[in-house]
Coordinates of C-alpha atoms and ligand atoms in Angstrom, one line a residue:
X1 CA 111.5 77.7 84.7
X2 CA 112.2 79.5 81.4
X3 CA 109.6 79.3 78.7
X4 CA 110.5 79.7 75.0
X5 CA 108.7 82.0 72.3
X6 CA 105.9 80.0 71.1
X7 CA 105.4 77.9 74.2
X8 CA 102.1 77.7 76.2
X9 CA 101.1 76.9 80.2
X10 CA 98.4 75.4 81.4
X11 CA 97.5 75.8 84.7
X12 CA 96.3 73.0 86.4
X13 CA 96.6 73.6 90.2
X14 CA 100.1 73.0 91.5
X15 CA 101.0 70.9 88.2
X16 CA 102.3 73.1 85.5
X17 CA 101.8 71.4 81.8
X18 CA 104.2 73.5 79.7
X19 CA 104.4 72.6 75.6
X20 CA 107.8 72.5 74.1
X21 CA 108.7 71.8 71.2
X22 CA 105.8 69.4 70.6
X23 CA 106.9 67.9 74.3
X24 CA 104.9 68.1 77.4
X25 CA 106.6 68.8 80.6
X26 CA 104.8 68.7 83.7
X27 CA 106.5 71.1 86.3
X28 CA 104.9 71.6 90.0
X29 CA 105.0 75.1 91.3
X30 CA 103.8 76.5 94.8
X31 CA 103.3 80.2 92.6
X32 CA 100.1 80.9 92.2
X33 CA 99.1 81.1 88.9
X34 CA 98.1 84.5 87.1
X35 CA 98.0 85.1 83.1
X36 CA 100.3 88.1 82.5
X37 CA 98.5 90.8 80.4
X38 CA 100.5 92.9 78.5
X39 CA 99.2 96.5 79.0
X40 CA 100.1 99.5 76.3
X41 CA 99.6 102.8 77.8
X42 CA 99.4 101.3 81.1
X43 CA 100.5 104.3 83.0
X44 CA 97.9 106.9 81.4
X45 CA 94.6 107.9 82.8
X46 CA 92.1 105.0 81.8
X47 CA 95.3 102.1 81.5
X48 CA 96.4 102.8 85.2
X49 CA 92.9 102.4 86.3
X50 CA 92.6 99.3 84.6
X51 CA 95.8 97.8 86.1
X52 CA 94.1 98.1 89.4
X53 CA 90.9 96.5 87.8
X54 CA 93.1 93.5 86.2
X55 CA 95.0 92.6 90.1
X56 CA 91.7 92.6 91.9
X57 CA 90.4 90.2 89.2
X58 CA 93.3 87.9 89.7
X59 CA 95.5 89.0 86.4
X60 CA 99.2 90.0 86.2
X61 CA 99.4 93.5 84.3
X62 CA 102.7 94.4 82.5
X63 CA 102.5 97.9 81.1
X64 CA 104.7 99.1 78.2
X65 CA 104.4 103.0 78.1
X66 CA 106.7 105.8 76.4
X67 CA 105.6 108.2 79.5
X68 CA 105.0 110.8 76.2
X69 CA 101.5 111.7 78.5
X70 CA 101.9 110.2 82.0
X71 CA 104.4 109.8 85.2
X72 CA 106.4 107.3 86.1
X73 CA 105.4 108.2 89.8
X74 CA 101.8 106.1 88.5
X75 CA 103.8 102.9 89.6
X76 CA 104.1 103.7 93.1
X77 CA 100.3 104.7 93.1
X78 CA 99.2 101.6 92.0
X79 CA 101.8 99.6 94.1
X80 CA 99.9 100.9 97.0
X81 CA 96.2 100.1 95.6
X82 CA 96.9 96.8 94.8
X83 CA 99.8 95.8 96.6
X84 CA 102.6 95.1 94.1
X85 CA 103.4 97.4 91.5
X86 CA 103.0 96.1 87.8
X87 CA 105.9 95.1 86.0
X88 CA 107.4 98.5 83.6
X89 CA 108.9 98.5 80.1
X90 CA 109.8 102.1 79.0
X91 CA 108.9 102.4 75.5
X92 CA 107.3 102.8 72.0
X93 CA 104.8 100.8 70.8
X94 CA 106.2 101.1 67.5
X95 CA 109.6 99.4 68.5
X96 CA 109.0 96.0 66.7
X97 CA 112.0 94.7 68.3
X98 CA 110.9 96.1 71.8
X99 CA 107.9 93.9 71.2
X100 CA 109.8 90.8 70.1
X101 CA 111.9 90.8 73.1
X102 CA 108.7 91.8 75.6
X103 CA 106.6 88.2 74.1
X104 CA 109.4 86.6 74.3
X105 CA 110.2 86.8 77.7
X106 CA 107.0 86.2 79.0
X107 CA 104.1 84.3 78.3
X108 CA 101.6 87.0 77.3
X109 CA 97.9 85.6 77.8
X110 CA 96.6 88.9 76.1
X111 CA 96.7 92.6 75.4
X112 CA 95.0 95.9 76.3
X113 CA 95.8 98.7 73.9
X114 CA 95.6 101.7 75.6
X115 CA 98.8 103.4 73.6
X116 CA 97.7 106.2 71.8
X117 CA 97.2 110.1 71.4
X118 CA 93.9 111.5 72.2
X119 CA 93.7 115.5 71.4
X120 CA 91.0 116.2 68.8
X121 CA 93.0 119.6 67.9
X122 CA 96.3 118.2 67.9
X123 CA 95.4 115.6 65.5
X124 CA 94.0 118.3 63.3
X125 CA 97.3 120.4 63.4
X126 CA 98.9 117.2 62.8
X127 CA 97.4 114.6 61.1
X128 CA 100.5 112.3 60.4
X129 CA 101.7 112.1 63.9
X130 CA 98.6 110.6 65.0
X131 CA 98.1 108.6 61.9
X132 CA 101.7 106.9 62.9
X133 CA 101.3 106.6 66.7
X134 CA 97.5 105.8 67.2
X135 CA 97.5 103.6 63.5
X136 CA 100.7 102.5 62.8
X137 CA 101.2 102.0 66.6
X138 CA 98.4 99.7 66.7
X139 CA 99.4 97.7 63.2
X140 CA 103.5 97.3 64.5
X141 CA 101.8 95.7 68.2
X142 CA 99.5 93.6 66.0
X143 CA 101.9 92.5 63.7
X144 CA 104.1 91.5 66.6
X145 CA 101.4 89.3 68.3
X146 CA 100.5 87.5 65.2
X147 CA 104.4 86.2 65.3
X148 CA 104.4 85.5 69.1
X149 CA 101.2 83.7 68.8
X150 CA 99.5 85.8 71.2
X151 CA 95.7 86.6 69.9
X152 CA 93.8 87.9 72.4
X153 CA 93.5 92.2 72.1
X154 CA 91.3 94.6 73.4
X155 CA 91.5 98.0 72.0
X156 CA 90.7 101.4 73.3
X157 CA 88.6 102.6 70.6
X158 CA 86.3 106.0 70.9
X159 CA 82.6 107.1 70.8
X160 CA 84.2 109.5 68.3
X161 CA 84.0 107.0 65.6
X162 CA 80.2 107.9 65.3
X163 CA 80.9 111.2 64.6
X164 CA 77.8 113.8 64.8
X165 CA 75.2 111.3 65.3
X166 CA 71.4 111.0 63.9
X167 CA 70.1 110.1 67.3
X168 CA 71.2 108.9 70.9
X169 CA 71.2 106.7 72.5
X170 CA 73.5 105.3 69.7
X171 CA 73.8 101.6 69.3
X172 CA 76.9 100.1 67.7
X173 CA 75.4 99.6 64.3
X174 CA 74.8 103.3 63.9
X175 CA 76.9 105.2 60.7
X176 CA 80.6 106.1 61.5
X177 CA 81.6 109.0 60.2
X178 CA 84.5 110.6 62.4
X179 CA 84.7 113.9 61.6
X180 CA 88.4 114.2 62.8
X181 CA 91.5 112.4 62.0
X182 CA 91.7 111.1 65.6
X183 CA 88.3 110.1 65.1
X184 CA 89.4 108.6 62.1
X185 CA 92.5 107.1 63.1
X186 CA 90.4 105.2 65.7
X187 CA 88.5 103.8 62.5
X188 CA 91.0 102.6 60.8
X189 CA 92.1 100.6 63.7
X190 CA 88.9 99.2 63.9
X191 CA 88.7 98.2 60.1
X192 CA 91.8 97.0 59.9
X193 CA 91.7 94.5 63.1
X194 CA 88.0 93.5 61.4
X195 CA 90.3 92.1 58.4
X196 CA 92.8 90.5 60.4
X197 CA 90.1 88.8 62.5
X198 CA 88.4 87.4 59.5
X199 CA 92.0 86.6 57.7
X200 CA 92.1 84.3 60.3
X201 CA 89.7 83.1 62.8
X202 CA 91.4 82.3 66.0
X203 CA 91.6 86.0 66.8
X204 CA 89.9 87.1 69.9
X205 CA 89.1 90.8 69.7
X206 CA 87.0 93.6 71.3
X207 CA 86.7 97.1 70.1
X208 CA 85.6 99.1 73.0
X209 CA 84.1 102.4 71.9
X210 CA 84.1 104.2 75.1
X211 CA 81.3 107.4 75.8
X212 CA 83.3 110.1 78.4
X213 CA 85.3 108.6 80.7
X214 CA 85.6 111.1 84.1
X215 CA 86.1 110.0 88.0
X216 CA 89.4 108.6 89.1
X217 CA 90.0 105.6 91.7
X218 CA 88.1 105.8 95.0
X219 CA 91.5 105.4 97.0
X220 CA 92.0 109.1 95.2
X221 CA 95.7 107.6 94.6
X222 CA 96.0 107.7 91.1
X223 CA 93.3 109.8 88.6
X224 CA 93.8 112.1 85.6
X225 CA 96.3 115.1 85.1
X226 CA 96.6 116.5 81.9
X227 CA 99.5 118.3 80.7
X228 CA 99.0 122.2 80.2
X229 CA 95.5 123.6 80.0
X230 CA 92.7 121.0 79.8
X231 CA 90.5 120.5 77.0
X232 CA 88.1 118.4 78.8
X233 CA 85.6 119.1 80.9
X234 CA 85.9 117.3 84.0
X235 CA 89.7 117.8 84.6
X236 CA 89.2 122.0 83.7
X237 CA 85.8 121.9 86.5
X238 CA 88.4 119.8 89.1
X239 CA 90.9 122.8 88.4
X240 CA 88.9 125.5 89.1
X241 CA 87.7 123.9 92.3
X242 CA 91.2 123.7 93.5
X243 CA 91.6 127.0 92.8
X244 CA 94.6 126.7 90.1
X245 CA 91.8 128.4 87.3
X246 CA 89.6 131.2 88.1
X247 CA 86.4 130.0 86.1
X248 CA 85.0 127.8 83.8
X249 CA 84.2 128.6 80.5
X250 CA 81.1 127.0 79.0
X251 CA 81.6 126.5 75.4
X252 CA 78.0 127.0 74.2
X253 CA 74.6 127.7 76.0
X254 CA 72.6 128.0 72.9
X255 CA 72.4 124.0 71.8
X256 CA 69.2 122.4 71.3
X257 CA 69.5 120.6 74.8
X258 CA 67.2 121.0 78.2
X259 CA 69.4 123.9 79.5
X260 CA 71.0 124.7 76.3
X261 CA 74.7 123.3 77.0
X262 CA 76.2 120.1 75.7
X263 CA 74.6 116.8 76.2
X264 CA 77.5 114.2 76.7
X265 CA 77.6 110.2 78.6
X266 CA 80.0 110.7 81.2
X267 CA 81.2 107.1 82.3
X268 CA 83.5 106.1 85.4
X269 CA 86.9 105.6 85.0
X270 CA 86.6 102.0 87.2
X271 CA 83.8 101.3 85.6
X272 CA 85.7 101.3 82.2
X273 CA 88.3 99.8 83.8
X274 CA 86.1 96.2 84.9
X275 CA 84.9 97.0 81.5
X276 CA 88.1 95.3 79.9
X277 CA 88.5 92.9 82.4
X278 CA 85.0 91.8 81.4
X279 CA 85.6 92.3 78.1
X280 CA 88.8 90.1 78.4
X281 CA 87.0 87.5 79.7
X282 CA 84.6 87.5 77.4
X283 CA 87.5 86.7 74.8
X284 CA 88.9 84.3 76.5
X285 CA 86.2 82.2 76.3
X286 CA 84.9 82.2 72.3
X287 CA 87.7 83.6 69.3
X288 CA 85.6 85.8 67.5
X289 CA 85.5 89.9 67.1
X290 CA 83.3 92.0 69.5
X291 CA 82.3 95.7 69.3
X292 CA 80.9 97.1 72.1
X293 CA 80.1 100.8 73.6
X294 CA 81.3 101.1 77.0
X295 CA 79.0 104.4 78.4
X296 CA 76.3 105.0 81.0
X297 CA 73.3 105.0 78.6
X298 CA 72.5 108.8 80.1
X299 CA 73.2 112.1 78.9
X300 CA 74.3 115.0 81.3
X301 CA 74.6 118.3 80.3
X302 CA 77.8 120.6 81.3
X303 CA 75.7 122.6 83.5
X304 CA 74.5 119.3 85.4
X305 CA 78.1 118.5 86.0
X306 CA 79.0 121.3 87.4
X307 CA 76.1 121.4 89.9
X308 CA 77.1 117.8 90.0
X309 CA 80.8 118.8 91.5
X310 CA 79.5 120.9 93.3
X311 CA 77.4 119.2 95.6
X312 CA 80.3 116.8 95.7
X313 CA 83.1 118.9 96.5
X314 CA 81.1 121.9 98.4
X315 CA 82.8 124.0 96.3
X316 CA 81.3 126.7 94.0
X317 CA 82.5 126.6 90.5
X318 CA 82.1 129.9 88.9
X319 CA 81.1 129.5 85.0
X320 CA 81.0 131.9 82.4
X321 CA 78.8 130.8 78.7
X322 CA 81.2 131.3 76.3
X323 CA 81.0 130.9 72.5
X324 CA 80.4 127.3 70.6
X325 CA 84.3 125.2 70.5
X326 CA 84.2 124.6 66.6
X327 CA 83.4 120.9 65.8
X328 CA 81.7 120.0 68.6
X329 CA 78.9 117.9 68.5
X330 CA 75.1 119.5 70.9
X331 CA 74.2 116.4 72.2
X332 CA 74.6 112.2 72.5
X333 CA 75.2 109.4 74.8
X334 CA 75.2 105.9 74.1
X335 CA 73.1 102.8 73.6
X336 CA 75.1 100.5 76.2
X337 CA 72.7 97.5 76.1
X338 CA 75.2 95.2 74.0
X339 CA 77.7 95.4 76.1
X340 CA 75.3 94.3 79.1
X341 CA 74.2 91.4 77.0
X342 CA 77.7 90.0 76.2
X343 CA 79.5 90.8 78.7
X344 CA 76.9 91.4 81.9
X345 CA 79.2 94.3 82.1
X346 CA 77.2 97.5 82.9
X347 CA 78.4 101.4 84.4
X348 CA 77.6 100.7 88.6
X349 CA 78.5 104.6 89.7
X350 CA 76.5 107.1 88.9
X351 CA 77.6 111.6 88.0
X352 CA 77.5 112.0 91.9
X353 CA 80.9 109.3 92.4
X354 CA 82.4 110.2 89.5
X355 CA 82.4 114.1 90.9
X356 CA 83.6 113.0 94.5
X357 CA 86.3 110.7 92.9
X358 CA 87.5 113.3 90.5
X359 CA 87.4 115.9 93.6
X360 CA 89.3 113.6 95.9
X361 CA 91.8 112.4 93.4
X362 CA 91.8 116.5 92.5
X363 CA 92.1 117.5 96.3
X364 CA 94.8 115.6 97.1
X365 CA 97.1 115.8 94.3
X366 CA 96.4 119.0 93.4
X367 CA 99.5 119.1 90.7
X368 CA 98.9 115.6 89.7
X369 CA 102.4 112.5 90.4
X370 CA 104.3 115.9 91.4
X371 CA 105.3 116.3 95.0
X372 CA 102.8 119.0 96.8
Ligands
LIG401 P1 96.5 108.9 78.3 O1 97.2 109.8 77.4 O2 96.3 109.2 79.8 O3 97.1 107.4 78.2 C1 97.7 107.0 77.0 C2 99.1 106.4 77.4 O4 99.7 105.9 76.3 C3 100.0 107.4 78.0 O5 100.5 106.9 79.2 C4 101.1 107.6 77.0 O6 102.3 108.0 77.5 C5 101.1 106.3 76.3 N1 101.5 106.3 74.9 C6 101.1 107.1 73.9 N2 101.6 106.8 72.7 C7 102.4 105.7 73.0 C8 103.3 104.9 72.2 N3 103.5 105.1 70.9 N4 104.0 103.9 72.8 C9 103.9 103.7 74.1 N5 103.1 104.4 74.9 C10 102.4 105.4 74.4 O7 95.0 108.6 77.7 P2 93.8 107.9 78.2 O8 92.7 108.9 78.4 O9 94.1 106.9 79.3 O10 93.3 107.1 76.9 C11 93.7 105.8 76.7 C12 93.2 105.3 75.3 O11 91.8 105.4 75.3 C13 93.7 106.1 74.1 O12 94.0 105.2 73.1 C14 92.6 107.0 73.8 O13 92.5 107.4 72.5 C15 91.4 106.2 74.2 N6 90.2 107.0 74.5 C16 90.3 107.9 75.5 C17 89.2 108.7 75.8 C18 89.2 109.8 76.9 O14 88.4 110.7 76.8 N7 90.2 109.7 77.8 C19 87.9 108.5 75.2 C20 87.9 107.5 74.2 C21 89.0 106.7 73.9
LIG402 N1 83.2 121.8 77.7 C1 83.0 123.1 78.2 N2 84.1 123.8 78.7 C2 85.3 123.2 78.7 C3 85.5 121.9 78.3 C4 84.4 121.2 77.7 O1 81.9 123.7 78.2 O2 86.3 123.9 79.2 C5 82.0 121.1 77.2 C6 82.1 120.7 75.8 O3 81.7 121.7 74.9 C7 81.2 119.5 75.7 C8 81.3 118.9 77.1 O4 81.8 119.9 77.9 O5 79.9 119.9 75.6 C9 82.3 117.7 77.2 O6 83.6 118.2 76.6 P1 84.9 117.2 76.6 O7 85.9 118.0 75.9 O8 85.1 116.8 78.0 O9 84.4 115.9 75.8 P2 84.1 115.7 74.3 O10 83.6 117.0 73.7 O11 85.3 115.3 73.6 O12 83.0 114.7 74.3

């Protein structure tokens, strides 16, 4: 059965109603049913994860990624978690035509908009890069579902929209004020889908502001591997563990905080991931625009985490206090209670999991999709 742009199918057990043209069909099909969910930046950290999430919750995930920050090798991974791997499309989210071709070919229930660049000092060096892939990215993929009639997006947002905050926990109303133009360019995003939401109201949309995601998935298969030397915390602590850095340097240990290091929500990578699924759900059910943080509710400091991993991975992680990293913000975690009221959706594992998943995923794959 071939469906054509524009058309809809309703499943309705083994009968198939499809719309054409203004003509009903009715086909019967022994497939099993699944809404295909097209997934940009499927194959990075947080989008691979969610793949998995989408298949155990009965969805079809179809990732478009350029590979500009992950590893092909991701497919296989998530082939053996799940059982199939996800249909691939190599490419830019920025290729209208790409786009055109992808909604045409299948019928698209919704999309998760992972595509993006996510370096706080890159986007400082070079503002118009991430204006055009994070921003212009995001309008080219919107644009392109507005003509295939597809309406339903979720999109990776940041807690980094809130800037240096006045307090935490910080609920979603709190001031935005990024104070970089990642930070920023996440803004934007979120503006601009608020206008096209209220341009026209059969727009289902969630803006998911996530805290610090960390862990990877449990099957240790498939986790985080950044390219080079890590900015982040959790992927520097799993590398000195495995021994491929000889210490970690604390940036800070004079903040206004319990032990005097920075206070941040660390989150688990699965538990963003059934996040989206939830949050897809959510939309599936009412048009509408949502905006919700996706965090623990809890703060830990760096020095908790590392005494965290260590208890995890019996491993000692030698730390040295080092100087403040310029722009960064002491302390804040997030006010997550919205996002248990609409979507029932709340963070299950706790600092110790996310340690032992990171450490496994760490462990075994030591230099990331590469061979050992
Ligand atoms: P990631 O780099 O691992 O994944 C992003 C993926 O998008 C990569 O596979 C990359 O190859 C792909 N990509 C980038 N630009 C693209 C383009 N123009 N066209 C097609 N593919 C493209 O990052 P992640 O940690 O999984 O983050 C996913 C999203 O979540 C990003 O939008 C990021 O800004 C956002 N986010 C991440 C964090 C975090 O700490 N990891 C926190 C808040 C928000
Ligand atoms: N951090 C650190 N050493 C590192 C990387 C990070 O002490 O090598 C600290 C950082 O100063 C912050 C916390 O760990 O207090 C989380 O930093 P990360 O870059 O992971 O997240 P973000 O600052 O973007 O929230």
């Amino acid at each position: 059965m071939i469906l054509a742009q524009g058309s809809e199918r309703v499943p309705t057990g083994r009968a198939l109603l499809v719309a054409q043209n203004r003509q009903l069909f009715v086909t019967f099909t022994t497939e099993k049913m699944t809404s295909s969910i097209l997934v940009t930046g499927g194959a990075g950290f947080i989008g691979s994860h969610t793949c998995v999430a989408l298949a155990a919750a009965g969805y079809t995930p179809v990732i478009l990624d350029n590979l500009g920050n992950s590893d092909i090798r991701v497919l296989e991974r998530l082939a053996r978690i799940s059982g199939s791997a996800p249909r691939f499309i190599e490419g830019d989210v920025r290729d209208r035509a790409l786009l055109d071709r992808v909604f045409a070919e299948q019928p698209i229930a919704g999309v998760i908009h992972f595509a993006g660049l996510k370096a706080v000092g890159d986007s400082v060096a070079d503002p118009l890069t991430y204006y055009d892939n994070n921003v212009n990215g995001s309008f080219v993929l919107a644009a392109a579902m507005k003509a295939a009639g597809v309406r339903t997006l979720i999109f990776s947002s940041s807690a980094t929209v809130y800037g240096d905050p006045d307090s935490s926990p910080i609920p979603e109303h709190a001031a935005l004020r990024p104070a970089n133009p990642y930070g920023r360019s996440k803004l934007m995003v979120e503006q601009a889908l608020g206008d096209l939401q209220r341009s026209d109201a059969t727009w289902r949309i969630a803006l998911l502001r996530y805290f610090n995601p960390v862990g990877a998935h449990e099957s240790g298969l498939i986790g985080e591997h950044p390219q080079g030397k890590p900015n982040n915390l959790m992927p520097f602590v799993c590398q000195v563990a495995v021994g491929l850095r000889d210490k970690l340097s604390v940036h800070g240990g004079d903040y206004p905080t319990p032990d005097g290091t920075g206070v941040r929500d660390y989150v688990h990578v699965m538990d963003l991931a059934e996040g989206h699924v939830a949050a897809l759900k959510h939309a599936e059910k009412q048009p509408g625009l949502t905006t919700l943080n996706l965090g623990t509710g809890e703060g830990a400091s760096v020095l908790e985490v590392v005494k965290a991993f260590e208890r995890a991975s019996g491993q000692r992680i030698a730390c040295e206090i080092g100087p403040r990293r310029p722009g960064d913000v002491p302390a804040y975690w997030g006010d997550p209670a919205l996002a248990l009221a609409t979507l029932g959706w709340r963070a299950r594992r706790g600092l110790d999991q996310m340690c032992a998943d990171s450490w496994r995923w760490q462990q075994g794959n030591p230099r990331g999709y590469e061979p050992r």
